[in-house]
């Protein structure tokens, strides 16, 4: 009996609508993902291991990491319009968290609002799906998940290179390694916006429906 | 081609739901998610929809009793209803939701009231038709296609 060597990706789905939760769960399971569904942004943060501070001081970070998240989450897919914490708020909190910022986030919305879409993408969302979400939309998730996996491998590689650089204390070599590391991290990081939007990024992905400006 | 006459009747009923505009493509998406492991998926989703819709309709009724109308709140409720209707492919109901929201946006209270009555009628019709459809599906027995029910 052969066992699959590849471990399943775990997706956290967030939606206040019970119908949409059932739907997204089925879609994700059909695509062979492990799924957890929650009905709010605050429950999502709880599941991810973040707890909000009670302080309302804007200068302090509003979430404090609580050790490490108990269960590994490889992707968060969230509805935009939710009471209390919106999907956008959730996205922001995830991207502001040092422990969670590398988790890819996808936003879903029933409304095709171009400014909303660009705001989410600029904040670091990988994709923006128009509802109702279809199986074909979920095919777009895999590259983002694979990127996370290869990024982990890259980071391990970088750490090894760092080690060897320090062992041979040549200033030039060190600078070279650092420069390479910077290039690699900027390729991997989703905040490529600071370096200017790549052509792919500027085009919002929403199933090819024409934007009405 | 279905040999079972009930299955054929079921297929005709199903087709007319699409032809008459009660259901759209999204319903087919739901059907495609149904399989041997999840043989009642569509009916389960639709049942959730009935329950959720009953809740929203009640909330709308209560909100429409308060004068003056809180159009923001009404619009918010209708946004939910539109969303769930869209998710199951309830085409006509979705259209009524859109109309209601337009009246909300223009602050037209009378329009909202009328649109709500029309929406309730459409919803009731859809519910009746879907209930009949699933009842027939249960009676018709397992299909020759992949959507098999466990005996």
Coordinates of C-alpha atoms in Angstrom, one line a residue:
Chain A
X1 CA 0.0 0.0 0.0
X2 CA 1.6 3.2 -1.1
X3 CA 1.4 6.3 1.2
X4 CA 1.6 9.8 -0.3
X5 CA 4.9 11.3 0.6
X6 CA 3.7 14.9 0.2
X7 CA 2.0 16.3 3.3
X8 CA -1.2 18.2 2.7
X9 CA -1.4 21.9 2.8
X10 CA -3.6 23.3 5.5
X11 CA -5.9 26.2 4.6
X12 CA -7.7 28.4 7.1
X13 CA -11.0 29.7 5.5
X14 CA -12.7 32.7 7.1
X15 CA -16.3 33.7 6.3
X16 CA -19.3 34.8 8.3
X17 CA -21.7 33.1 5.9
X18 CA -22.5 29.5 6.9
X19 CA -23.3 28.7 3.2
X20 CA -20.1 30.1 1.9
X21 CA -18.1 28.3 4.6
X22 CA -19.6 25.0 3.6
X23 CA -18.9 25.8 0.0
X24 CA -15.3 26.9 0.4
X25 CA -14.7 23.9 2.6
X26 CA -15.9 21.5 -0.1
X27 CA -14.0 23.3 -2.8
X28 CA -10.8 23.1 -0.8
X29 CA -11.3 19.5 0.2
X30 CA -12.0 18.6 -3.4
X31 CA -8.6 20.2 -4.2
X32 CA -7.0 18.0 -1.6
X33 CA -6.4 20.6 1.0
X34 CA -6.8 20.2 4.7
X35 CA -9.3 22.8 5.8
X36 CA -10.3 24.6 9.0
X37 CA -13.2 27.1 8.8
X38 CA -14.0 29.9 11.2
X39 CA -16.7 32.5 11.1
X40 CA -14.8 35.7 12.0
X41 CA -11.4 37.5 11.7
X42 CA -10.9 37.4 15.5
X43 CA -11.4 33.6 15.5
X44 CA -9.0 33.3 12.7
X45 CA -6.3 35.3 14.6
X46 CA -7.0 33.1 17.6
X47 CA -6.5 30.0 15.6
X48 CA -3.3 31.4 14.2
X49 CA -2.0 32.0 17.7
X50 CA -2.3 35.7 17.8
X51 CA -4.1 37.6 20.6
X52 CA -5.0 41.2 20.4
X53 CA -3.8 43.6 23.1
X54 CA -6.3 45.6 24.9
X55 CA -4.4 48.9 24.3
X56 CA -5.8 51.3 21.8
X57 CA -2.5 53.0 21.4
X58 CA -1.9 53.0 17.7
X59 CA 1.9 53.2 18.0
X60 CA 2.2 49.9 19.8
X61 CA 1.7 46.8 17.7
X62 CA -1.9 45.6 18.2
X63 CA -1.1 41.9 18.2
X64 CA 1.3 40.0 20.4
X65 CA 2.5 36.6 19.2
X66 CA 1.6 33.9 21.7
X67 CA 4.5 31.5 21.4
X68 CA 4.1 29.8 18.0
X69 CA 0.9 28.9 16.3
X70 CA -0.3 25.5 17.4
X71 CA -1.3 24.2 14.0
X72 CA 0.6 25.1 10.9
X73 CA -1.5 27.1 8.4
X74 CA -0.2 27.3 4.9
X75 CA -2.7 29.8 3.5
X76 CA -5.6 32.0 4.7
X77 CA -8.6 32.6 2.5
X78 CA -11.0 35.2 3.8
X79 CA -14.2 36.9 2.9
X80 CA -13.8 40.7 2.6
X81 CA -17.2 41.9 4.1
X82 CA -17.5 40.6 7.6
X83 CA -19.0 42.3 10.6
X84 CA -16.4 43.5 13.1
X85 CA -13.0 42.6 11.6
X86 CA -13.2 42.8 7.8
X87 CA -11.0 40.5 5.6
X88 CA -8.9 43.5 4.9
X89 CA -8.3 44.1 8.6
X90 CA -7.4 40.5 9.0
X91 CA -5.0 40.7 6.1
X92 CA -3.3 43.7 7.7
X93 CA -2.9 42.1 11.1
X94 CA -1.4 39.0 9.5
X95 CA 1.0 41.0 7.4
X96 CA 2.0 43.1 10.5
X97 CA 2.8 40.0 12.5
X98 CA 6.4 38.8 12.4
X99 CA 5.3 35.3 13.0
X100 CA 2.5 35.2 10.4
X101 CA 3.4 37.7 7.6
X102 CA 4.7 35.0 5.3
X103 CA 1.4 33.1 5.2
X104 CA -0.2 33.8 1.9
X105 CA -3.6 35.5 2.2
X106 CA -6.4 35.4 -0.4
X107 CA -9.4 37.7 -0.3
X108 CA -12.9 36.8 -1.6
X109 CA -15.6 39.3 -2.3
X110 CA -19.0 39.3 -3.9
X111 CA -18.4 42.8 -5.0
X112 CA -16.2 43.8 -7.9
X113 CA -14.7 47.1 -6.6
X114 CA -11.4 47.9 -8.3
X115 CA -10.2 50.2 -5.5
X116 CA -10.9 47.4 -3.0
X117 CA -9.0 44.9 -5.0
X118 CA -6.0 47.1 -5.4
X119 CA -6.0 48.0 -1.8
X120 CA -5.9 44.3 -0.8
X121 CA -3.2 43.5 -3.3
X122 CA -1.1 46.4 -2.1
X123 CA -1.5 45.2 1.5
X124 CA 0.0 41.9 0.4
X125 CA -2.9 39.7 -0.6
X126 CA -1.9 37.1 -3.2
X127 CA -5.2 36.9 -5.0
X128 CA -8.6 38.4 -5.0
X129 CA -11.4 36.0 -5.9
X130 CA -14.9 37.2 -6.9
X131 CA -17.6 35.2 -5.3
X132 CA -19.0 32.7 -5.9
X133 CA -15.6 31.0 -5.9
X134 CA -15.1 28.2 -8.2
X135 CA -12.8 25.2 -8.4
X136 CA -10.9 26.8 -11.2
X137 CA -10.1 29.7 -8.9
X138 CA -8.5 27.3 -6.4
X139 CA -6.0 26.2 -9.0
X140 CA -4.4 29.6 -8.6
X141 CA -3.6 28.8 -5.0
X142 CA -1.1 26.1 -5.6
X143 CA 1.8 28.3 -6.9
X144 CA 1.5 30.5 -3.8
X145 CA 1.7 27.5 -1.5
X146 CA 4.6 26.0 -3.4
X147 CA 6.4 29.3 -3.2
X148 CA 6.1 29.2 0.6
X149 CA 7.6 25.7 0.6
X150 CA 10.5 26.7 -1.6
X151 CA 11.0 29.9 0.4
X152 CA 11.6 27.8 3.6
X153 CA 14.2 25.9 1.7
X154 CA 15.8 29.1 0.5
X155 CA 16.0 30.5 4.0
X156 CA 17.8 27.3 5.1
X157 CA 20.2 27.7 2.3
X158 CA 20.9 31.3 3.2
X159 CA 21.6 30.4 6.7
X160 CA 24.2 27.9 5.5
X161 CA 25.8 30.5 3.2
X162 CA 26.0 33.0 6.1
X163 CA 27.8 30.4 8.2
X164 CA 30.5 29.8 5.6
X165 CA 30.9 33.5 5.0
X166 CA 31.8 34.1 8.6
X167 CA 34.3 31.3 8.6
X168 CA 36.3 33.0 5.9
X169 CA 36.6 36.6 7.1
X170 CA 37.1 38.3 3.8
X171 CA 35.1 41.6 3.7
X172 CA 34.4 41.4 0.0
X173 CA 33.0 37.9 0.2
X174 CA 30.8 38.9 3.1
X175 CA 29.4 41.9 1.2
X176 CA 28.8 39.7 -1.8
X177 CA 26.8 37.2 0.3
X178 CA 24.7 39.9 1.9
X179 CA 24.0 41.4 -1.5
X180 CA 22.9 38.0 -2.8
X181 CA 20.7 37.5 0.3
X182 CA 19.0 40.8 -0.3
X183 CA 18.3 40.0 -3.9
X184 CA 16.9 36.6 -2.9
X185 CA 14.7 37.9 -0.2
X186 CA 13.3 40.7 -2.4
X187 CA 12.5 38.0 -5.0
X188 CA 10.7 36.0 -2.4
X189 CA 9.0 38.7 -0.4
X190 CA 5.5 39.6 -1.4
X191 CA 6.3 43.2 -0.5
X192 CA 7.9 43.6 -3.9
X193 CA 5.6 46.6 -4.1
X194 CA 8.3 48.8 -2.6
X195 CA 10.6 48.0 -5.5
X196 CA 7.9 48.8 -8.0
X197 CA 5.0 46.7 -9.0
X198 CA 5.8 43.9 -11.4
X199 CA 3.5 43.7 -14.4
X200 CA 1.7 40.8 -12.9
X201 CA 0.9 42.6 -9.8
X202 CA -0.7 45.6 -11.4
X203 CA -3.3 43.5 -13.1
X204 CA -5.8 42.5 -10.5
X205 CA -6.7 38.9 -10.8
X206 CA -10.4 38.3 -10.8
X207 CA -11.2 35.8 -13.4
X208 CA -10.6 38.0 -16.3
X209 CA -13.8 40.0 -15.8
X210 CA -13.4 43.5 -17.2
X211 CA -13.1 46.2 -14.7
X212 CA -15.7 49.0 -15.1
X213 CA -13.8 52.1 -14.0
Chain B
X1 CA -30.2 8.6 -21.1
X2 CA -32.1 7.7 -17.9
X3 CA -34.1 4.5 -18.1
X4 CA -35.9 5.2 -14.9
X5 CA -39.0 7.2 -15.7
X6 CA -38.7 9.1 -12.4
X7 CA -35.1 10.0 -13.2
X8 CA -36.3 11.3 -16.5
X9 CA -39.0 13.4 -14.8
X10 CA -36.3 14.7 -12.5
X11 CA -34.1 15.7 -15.4
X12 CA -37.0 17.6 -17.0
X13 CA -37.8 19.3 -13.7
X14 CA -34.1 20.3 -13.3
X15 CA -33.8 21.6 -16.8
X16 CA -36.9 23.8 -16.4
X17 CA -35.5 25.4 -13.3
X18 CA -32.6 26.6 -15.5
X19 CA -34.8 27.5 -18.5
X20 CA -37.2 29.5 -16.4
X21 CA -34.3 31.4 -14.8
X22 CA -34.8 30.1 -11.2
X23 CA -31.3 28.7 -11.2
X24 CA -28.0 29.7 -12.8
X25 CA -24.6 28.2 -13.5
X26 CA -23.6 28.3 -9.8
X27 CA -26.1 25.5 -9.1
X28 CA -24.2 23.3 -11.6
X29 CA -21.0 24.2 -9.7
X30 CA -22.6 22.8 -6.6
X31 CA -23.6 19.6 -8.4
X32 CA -20.1 19.1 -9.6
X33 CA -18.9 19.1 -6.0
X34 CA -21.2 16.3 -5.2
X35 CA -19.8 12.8 -5.4
X36 CA -20.0 9.3 -3.8
X37 CA -18.3 10.6 -0.7
X38 CA -20.6 13.6 -0.5
X39 CA -23.8 12.4 -2.1
X40 CA -26.1 14.9 -0.6
X41 CA -23.9 18.0 -0.8
X42 CA -26.3 20.1 -2.9
X43 CA -29.3 19.4 -0.8
X44 CA -27.2 20.1 2.4
X45 CA -26.2 23.5 1.0
X46 CA -29.7 24.3 0.0
X47 CA -31.0 23.3 3.4
X48 CA -28.5 25.7 5.0
X49 CA -29.7 28.3 2.6
X50 CA -33.4 27.9 3.7
X51 CA -32.4 28.3 7.3
X52 CA -30.2 31.2 6.8
X53 CA -32.7 32.9 4.5
X54 CA -35.5 32.5 7.1
X55 CA -33.3 34.3 9.6
X56 CA -32.5 37.2 7.2
X57 CA -36.1 37.6 6.2
X58 CA -37.1 37.8 9.8
X59 CA -34.5 40.5 10.4
X60 CA -35.6 42.4 7.4
X61 CA -39.2 42.3 8.5
X62 CA -38.2 43.7 11.9
X63 CA -36.0 46.3 10.3
X64 CA -38.8 47.4 8.0
X65 CA -41.1 47.9 10.9
X66 CA -38.9 50.6 12.3
X67 CA -39.6 54.0 10.8
X68 CA -37.8 55.8 9.5
X69 CA -36.0 53.1 7.6
X70 CA -32.4 52.5 8.4
X71 CA -31.3 52.0 4.8
X72 CA -27.7 51.1 5.8
X73 CA -28.9 48.3 8.0
X74 CA -31.4 47.1 5.3
X75 CA -28.7 47.2 2.7
X76 CA -26.4 45.2 4.9
X77 CA -29.0 42.5 5.5
X78 CA -29.8 42.3 1.8
X79 CA -26.1 42.1 1.0
X80 CA -26.1 38.9 3.0
X81 CA -29.1 37.5 1.4
X82 CA -27.8 38.4 -2.1
X83 CA -24.5 36.7 -1.2
X84 CA -26.1 33.4 -0.1
X85 CA -28.5 33.4 -3.0
X86 CA -25.7 33.9 -5.4
X87 CA -23.7 31.1 -3.8
X88 CA -26.4 28.5 -4.5
X89 CA -27.3 29.9 -7.9
X90 CA -30.7 31.4 -7.0
X91 CA -30.9 33.6 -10.0
X92 CA -34.3 35.3 -9.6
X93 CA -33.9 35.8 -5.9
X94 CA -30.6 37.4 -6.4
X95 CA -32.1 39.8 -8.9
X96 CA -34.7 40.8 -6.4
X97 CA -32.0 41.4 -3.8
X98 CA -30.2 43.7 -6.2
X99 CA -33.4 45.7 -6.9
X100 CA -34.0 46.1 -3.2
X101 CA -30.5 47.4 -2.7
X102 CA -30.9 49.9 -5.4
X103 CA -34.0 51.3 -3.6
X104 CA -31.9 51.4 -0.4
X105 CA -29.2 53.3 -2.1
X106 CA -31.6 55.9 -3.3
X107 CA -33.4 56.0 0.0
X108 CA -36.7 54.9 -1.6
X109 CA -38.7 53.4 1.3
X110 CA -41.8 52.6 -0.7
X111 CA -39.6 50.9 -3.3
X112 CA -38.0 48.8 -0.6
X113 CA -41.3 47.7 0.8
X114 CA -42.5 46.6 -2.6
X115 CA -39.3 45.0 -3.5
X116 CA -39.3 43.0 -0.3
X117 CA -42.7 41.6 -0.9
X118 CA -41.7 40.6 -4.4
X119 CA -38.5 39.0 -3.0
X120 CA -40.4 37.0 -0.5
X121 CA -42.7 35.7 -3.3
X122 CA -39.7 34.7 -5.4
X123 CA -38.0 33.1 -2.5
X124 CA -41.1 31.1 -1.6
X125 CA -41.5 29.9 -5.2
X126 CA -37.9 28.8 -5.4
X127 CA -38.1 27.0 -2.1
X128 CA -41.2 25.2 -3.2
X129 CA -39.7 24.1 -6.5
X130 CA -36.4 23.0 -4.9
X131 CA -38.2 21.0 -2.2
X132 CA -40.2 19.2 -4.9
X133 CA -37.0 18.6 -6.8
X134 CA -35.1 17.0 -4.0
X135 CA -38.1 15.0 -2.9
X136 CA -38.4 13.5 -6.4
X137 CA -34.6 12.9 -6.4
X138 CA -35.0 10.9 -3.2
X139 CA -37.9 8.9 -4.6
X140 CA -36.2 8.3 -8.0
X141 CA -33.4 6.3 -6.5
X142 CA -29.7 6.2 -7.5
X143 CA -28.8 7.7 -10.9
X144 CA -26.8 6.0 -13.6
X145 CA -24.3 8.8 -13.4
X146 CA -21.8 9.5 -10.6
X147 CA -24.3 11.1 -8.2
X148 CA -25.2 8.0 -6.4
X149 CA -27.0 7.9 -3.1
X150 CA -26.1 5.3 -0.5
X151 CA -28.9 2.8 -0.1

